[in-house]
Coordinates of C-alpha atoms and ligand atoms in Angstrom, one line a residue:
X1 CA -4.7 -28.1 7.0
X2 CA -7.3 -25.6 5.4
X3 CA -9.3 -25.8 8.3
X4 CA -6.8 -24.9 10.9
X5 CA -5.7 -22.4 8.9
X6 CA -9.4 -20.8 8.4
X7 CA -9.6 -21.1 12.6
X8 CA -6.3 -19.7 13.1
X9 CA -7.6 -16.5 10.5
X10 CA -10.4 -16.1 12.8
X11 CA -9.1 -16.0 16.1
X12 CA -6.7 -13.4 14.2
X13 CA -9.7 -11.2 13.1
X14 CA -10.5 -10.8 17.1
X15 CA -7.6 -10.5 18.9
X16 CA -6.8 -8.2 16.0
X17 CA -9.9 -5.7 15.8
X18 CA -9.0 -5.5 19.9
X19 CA -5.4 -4.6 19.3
X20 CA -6.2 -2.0 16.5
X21 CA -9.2 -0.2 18.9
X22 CA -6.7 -0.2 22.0
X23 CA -4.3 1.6 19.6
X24 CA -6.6 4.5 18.3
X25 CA -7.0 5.5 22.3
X26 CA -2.9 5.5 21.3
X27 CA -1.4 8.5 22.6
X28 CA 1.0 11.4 20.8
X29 CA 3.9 10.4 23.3
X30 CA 3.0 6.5 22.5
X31 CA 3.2 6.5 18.3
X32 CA 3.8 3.0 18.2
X33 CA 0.0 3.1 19.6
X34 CA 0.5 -0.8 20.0
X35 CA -2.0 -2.5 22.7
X36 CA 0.9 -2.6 25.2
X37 CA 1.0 1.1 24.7
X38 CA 5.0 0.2 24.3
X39 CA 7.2 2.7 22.1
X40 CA 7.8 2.0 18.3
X41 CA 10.7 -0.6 18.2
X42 CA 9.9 -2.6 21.2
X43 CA 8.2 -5.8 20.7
X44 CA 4.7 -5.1 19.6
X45 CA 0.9 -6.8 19.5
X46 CA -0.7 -5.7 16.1
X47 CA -2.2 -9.0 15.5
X48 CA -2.3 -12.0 17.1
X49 CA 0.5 -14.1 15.9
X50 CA -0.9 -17.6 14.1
X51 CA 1.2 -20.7 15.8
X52 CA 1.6 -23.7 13.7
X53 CA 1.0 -22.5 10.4
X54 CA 1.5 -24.6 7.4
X55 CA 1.4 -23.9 4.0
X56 CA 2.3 -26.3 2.0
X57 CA 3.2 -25.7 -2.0
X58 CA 4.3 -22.5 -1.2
X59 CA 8.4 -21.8 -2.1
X60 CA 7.8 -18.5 -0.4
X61 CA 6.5 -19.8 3.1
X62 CA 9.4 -22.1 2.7
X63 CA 12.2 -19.2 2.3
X64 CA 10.5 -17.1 5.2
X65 CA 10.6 -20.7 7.4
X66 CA 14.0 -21.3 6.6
X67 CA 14.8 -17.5 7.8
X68 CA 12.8 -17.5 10.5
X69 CA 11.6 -14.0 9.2
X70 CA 10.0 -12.3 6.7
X71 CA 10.9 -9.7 4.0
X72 CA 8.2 -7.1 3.3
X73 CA 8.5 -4.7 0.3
X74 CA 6.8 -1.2 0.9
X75 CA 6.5 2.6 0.7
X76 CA 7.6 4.7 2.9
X77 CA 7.0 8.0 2.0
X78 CA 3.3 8.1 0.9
X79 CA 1.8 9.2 4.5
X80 CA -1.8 6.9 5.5
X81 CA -0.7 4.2 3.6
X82 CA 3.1 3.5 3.6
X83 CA 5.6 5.7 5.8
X84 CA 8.6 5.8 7.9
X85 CA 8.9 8.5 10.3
X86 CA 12.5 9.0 10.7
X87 CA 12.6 10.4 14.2
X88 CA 11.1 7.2 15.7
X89 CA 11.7 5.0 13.0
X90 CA 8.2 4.0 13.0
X91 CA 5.8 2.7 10.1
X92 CA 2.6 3.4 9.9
X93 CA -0.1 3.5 7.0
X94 CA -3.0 1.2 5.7
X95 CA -0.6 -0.6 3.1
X96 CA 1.8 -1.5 6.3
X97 CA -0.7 -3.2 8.6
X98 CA -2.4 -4.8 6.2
X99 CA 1.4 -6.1 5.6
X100 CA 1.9 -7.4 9.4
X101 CA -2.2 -8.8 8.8
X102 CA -0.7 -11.0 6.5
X103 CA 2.5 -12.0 8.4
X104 CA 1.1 -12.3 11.3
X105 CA -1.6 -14.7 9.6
X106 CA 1.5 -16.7 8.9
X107 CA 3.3 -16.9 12.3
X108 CA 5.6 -13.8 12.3
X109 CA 5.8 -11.4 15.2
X110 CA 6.5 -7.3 14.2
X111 CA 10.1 -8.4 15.5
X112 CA 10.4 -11.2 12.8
X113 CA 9.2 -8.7 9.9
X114 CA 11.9 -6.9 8.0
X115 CA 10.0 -4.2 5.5
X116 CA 12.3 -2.7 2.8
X117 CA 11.3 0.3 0.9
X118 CA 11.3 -0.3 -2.8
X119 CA 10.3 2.1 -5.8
X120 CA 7.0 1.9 -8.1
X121 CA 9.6 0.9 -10.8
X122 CA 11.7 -1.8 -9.1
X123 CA 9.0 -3.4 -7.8
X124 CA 8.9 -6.7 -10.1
X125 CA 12.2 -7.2 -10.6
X126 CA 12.1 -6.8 -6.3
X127 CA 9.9 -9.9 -6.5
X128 CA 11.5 -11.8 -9.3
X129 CA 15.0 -11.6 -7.9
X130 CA 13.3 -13.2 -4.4
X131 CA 14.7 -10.1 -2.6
X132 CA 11.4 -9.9 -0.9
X133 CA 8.5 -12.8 -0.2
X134 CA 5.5 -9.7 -0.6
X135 CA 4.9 -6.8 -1.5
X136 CA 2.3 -4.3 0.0
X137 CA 2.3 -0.6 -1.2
X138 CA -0.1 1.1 -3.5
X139 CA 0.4 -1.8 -6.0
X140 CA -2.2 -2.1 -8.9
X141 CA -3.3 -5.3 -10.1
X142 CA -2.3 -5.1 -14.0
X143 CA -2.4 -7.5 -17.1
X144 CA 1.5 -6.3 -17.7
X145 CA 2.3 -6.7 -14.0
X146 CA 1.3 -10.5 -13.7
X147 CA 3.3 -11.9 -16.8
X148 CA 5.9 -11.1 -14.1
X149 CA 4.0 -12.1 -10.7
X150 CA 0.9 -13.0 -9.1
X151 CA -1.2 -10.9 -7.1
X152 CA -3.7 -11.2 -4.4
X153 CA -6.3 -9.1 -3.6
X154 CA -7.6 -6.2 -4.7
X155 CA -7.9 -5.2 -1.1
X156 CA -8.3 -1.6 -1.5
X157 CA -9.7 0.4 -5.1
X158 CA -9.1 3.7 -5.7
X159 CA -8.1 6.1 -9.1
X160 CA -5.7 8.1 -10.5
X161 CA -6.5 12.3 -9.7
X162 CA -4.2 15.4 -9.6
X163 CA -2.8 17.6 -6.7
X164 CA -1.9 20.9 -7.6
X165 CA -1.3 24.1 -5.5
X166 CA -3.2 25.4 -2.7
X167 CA -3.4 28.8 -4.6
X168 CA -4.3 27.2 -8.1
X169 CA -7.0 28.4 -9.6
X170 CA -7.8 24.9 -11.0
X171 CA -10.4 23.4 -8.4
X172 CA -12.1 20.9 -10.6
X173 CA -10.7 18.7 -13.3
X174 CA -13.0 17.0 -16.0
X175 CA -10.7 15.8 -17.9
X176 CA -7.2 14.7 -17.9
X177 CA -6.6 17.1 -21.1
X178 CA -7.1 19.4 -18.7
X179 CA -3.9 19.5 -17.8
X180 CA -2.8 19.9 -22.0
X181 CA 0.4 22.4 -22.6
X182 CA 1.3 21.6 -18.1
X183 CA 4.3 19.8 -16.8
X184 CA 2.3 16.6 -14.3
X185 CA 4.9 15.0 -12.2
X186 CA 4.7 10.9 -11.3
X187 CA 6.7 8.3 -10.2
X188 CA 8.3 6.1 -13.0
X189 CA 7.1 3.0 -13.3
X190 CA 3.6 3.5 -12.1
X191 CA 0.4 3.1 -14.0
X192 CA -0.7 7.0 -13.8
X193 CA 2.6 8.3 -15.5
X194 CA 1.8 5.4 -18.1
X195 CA -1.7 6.5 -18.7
X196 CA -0.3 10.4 -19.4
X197 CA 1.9 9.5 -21.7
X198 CA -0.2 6.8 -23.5
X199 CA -2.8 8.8 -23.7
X200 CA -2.4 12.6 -23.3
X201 CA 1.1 13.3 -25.2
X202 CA -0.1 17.2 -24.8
X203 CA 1.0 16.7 -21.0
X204 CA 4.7 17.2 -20.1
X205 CA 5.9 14.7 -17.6
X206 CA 8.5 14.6 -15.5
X207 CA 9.7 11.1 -13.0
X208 CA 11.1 10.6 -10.2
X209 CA 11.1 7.4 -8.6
X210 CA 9.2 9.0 -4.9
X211 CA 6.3 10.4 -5.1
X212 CA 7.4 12.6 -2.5
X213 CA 9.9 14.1 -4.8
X214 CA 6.9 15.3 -7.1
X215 CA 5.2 16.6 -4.1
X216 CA 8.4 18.4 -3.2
X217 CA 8.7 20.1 -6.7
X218 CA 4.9 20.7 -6.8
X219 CA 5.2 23.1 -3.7
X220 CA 8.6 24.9 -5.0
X221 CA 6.5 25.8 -8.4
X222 CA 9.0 23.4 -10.5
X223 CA 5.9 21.5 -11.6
X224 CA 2.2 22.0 -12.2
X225 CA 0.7 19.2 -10.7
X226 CA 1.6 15.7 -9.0
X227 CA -0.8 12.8 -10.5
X228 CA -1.2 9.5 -8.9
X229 CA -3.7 7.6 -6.9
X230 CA -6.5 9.9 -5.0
X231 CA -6.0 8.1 -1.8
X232 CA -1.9 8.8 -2.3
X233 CA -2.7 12.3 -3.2
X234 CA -4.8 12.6 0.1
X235 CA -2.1 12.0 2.2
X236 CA 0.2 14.6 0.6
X237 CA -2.3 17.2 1.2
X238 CA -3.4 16.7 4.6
X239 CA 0.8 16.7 5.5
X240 CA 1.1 20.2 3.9
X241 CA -2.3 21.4 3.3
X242 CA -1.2 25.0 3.2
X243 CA 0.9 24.0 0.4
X244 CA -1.2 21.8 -2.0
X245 CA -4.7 20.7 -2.5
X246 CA -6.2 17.2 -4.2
X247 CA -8.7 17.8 -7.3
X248 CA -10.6 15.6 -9.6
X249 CA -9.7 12.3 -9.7
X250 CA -10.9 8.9 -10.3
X251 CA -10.3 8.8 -13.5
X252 CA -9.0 5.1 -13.7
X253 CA -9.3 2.5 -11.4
X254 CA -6.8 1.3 -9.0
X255 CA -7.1 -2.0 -7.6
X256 CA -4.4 -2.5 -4.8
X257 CA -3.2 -5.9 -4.9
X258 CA -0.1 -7.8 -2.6
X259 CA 2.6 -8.8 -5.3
X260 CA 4.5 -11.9 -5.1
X261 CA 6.4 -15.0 -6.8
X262 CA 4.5 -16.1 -9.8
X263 CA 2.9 -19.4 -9.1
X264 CA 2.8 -19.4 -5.3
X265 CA -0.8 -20.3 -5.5
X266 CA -0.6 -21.4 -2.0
X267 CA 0.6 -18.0 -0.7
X268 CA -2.5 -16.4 -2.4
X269 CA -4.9 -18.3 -1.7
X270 CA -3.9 -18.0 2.2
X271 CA -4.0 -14.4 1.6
X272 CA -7.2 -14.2 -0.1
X273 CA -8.9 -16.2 2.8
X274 CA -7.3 -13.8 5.3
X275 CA -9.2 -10.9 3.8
X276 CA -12.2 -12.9 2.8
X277 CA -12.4 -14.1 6.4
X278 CA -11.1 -11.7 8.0
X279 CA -14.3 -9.9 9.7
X280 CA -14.3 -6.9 10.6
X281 CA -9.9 -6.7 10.7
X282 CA -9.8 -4.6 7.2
X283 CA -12.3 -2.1 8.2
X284 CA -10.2 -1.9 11.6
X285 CA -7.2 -0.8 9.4
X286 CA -9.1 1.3 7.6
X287 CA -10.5 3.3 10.3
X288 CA -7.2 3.6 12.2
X289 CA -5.3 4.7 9.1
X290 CA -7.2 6.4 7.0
X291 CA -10.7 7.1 9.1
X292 CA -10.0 10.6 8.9
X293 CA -8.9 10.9 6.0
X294 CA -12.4 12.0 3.6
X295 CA -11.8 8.5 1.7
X296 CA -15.0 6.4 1.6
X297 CA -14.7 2.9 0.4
X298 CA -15.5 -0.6 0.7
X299 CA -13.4 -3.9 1.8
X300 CA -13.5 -5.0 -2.3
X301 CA -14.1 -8.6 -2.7
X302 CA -11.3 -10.6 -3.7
X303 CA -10.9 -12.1 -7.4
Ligands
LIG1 N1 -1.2 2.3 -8.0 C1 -0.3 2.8 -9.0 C2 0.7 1.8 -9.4 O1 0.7 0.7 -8.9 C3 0.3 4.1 -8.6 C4 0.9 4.1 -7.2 C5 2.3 3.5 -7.1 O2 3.1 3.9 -8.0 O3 2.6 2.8 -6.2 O4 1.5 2.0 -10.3

């Protein structure tokens, strides 16, 4: 059964890395950017889909059988990596094809995937309840995290920075006490607005649970700075770079990880061969989401 499933990974990694290049040559007018060149909604080609997948041991890959679909927590309002555009109803963003990867790798079409956006803070409880079988946005591997679930992964590392305004005067930041005697807004429930307040009580916070309600008070001068992951805060400033601008940064570290049922050792392990095998498919993603972005990283090695 391994076997077949390590085969199955690897005709994915080609027939993948074909569908992602087809869809950078993607036109505005065809956003979907799928290798059909169809529009968002129609039945699309992101990865080639496995057939015949088993899994067995895994209660998860059960529940998604029995449904005949599966149920994919995400973000949808951190642009490059988790986002909806309303108009087309489209999703796009590093965190949401590495999400169809993984289904895909387990026999579900784009049509069979149902992705629900769900907050930093509810994300747990989202998993623990079974209201989703994964969970792929800007979600940390932590200590706390897996008394609740397990994680796969890392698959992408980055650290916690600041965005401030475009007209601050602040344009490097050594230190988080930088920011002493400021009002930093961050999502509740996240591991940055955890860090400020654990460590740097001389910082006024305030939560939302959307990042993009920080950003949103950030450019109407209600707060002095958004903190969160550098590769979130990227994508705020290059939608409103007139607006706000990303500095320092990196001061934790940020290892993305997909959440699940605790236990589903099967599930993990199937994921963790997808991106250990996976060739060149992660760097694929990569380029196509956030290529143009300024980030430079690595495809991390799993734990
Ligand atoms: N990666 C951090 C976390 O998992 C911040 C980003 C987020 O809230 O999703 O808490």
């Amino acid at each position: 059964m391994r076997r077949t499933r390590t085969l199955a990974g690897i005709g994915i990694a080609a027939a993948a890395l074909l569908a992602l290049t087809a869809c950078n040559s993607g036109t505005p007018s065809d956003p979907g950017g799928d290798a059909d060149g169809g529009d968002a909604g129609e039945e699309t080609t992101w990865f080639e889909v496995a057939e015949d997948v088993t899994l067995e041991g895994s209660p998860t890959f059960d529940e998604m059988t029995a449904r005949d679909g599966v149920v994919i927590g995400v973000k949808e309002d951190q642009p490059g990596l988790g986002y909806l555009d309303v108009t087309t109803g489209e999703r796009t963003g590093f965190d949401i094809d590495i999400a169809r990867w993984i289904a895909a790798s387990l026999g579900f079409a784009e049509e069979q995937i149902e992705f629900k956006p769900i907050a930093s803070a509810n994300r747990e409880q989202a998993i623990v309840n079974g209201d989703i079988d994964y969970y792929v946005g800007t979600y940390s591997i932590t200590d706390k995290r897996k008394e609740q679930i397990d994680f796969a992964g890392p698959y992408f590392i980055t650290g916690q920075g600041f965005l401030v305004g475009a007209d601050s005067e602040i344009t490097d930041v050594e230190d988080v006490s930088d920011f002493n005697g400021q009002t930093v807004c961050s999502a509740t429930g996240s591991t940055p607005i955890q860090n400020i307040k654990d460590n740097f009580p001389e910082i006024k916070t305030q939560e939302y649970d959307l990042y993009s309600a920080c950003v949103e008070d950030l450019i109407s001068g209600k707060v002095d700075a958004v903190t969160t992951d550098q590769a979130i805060l990227i994508g705020y400033a290059a939608q409103y770079p007139d607006d706000v601008k990303v500095v320092g940064g990196l001061f934790t570290e940020e290892r993305y990880g997909v959440g699940f049922t605790k236990g589903d050792t099967a599930l993990q392990e199937h994921i963790n061969t997808l991106f250990t095998d996976g060739g060149d498919i992660w760097q694929a993603i990569f380029d196509k989401n956030l290529g143009s972005s300024g980030i430079e990283v690595e495809q991390p090695a799993v734990d």
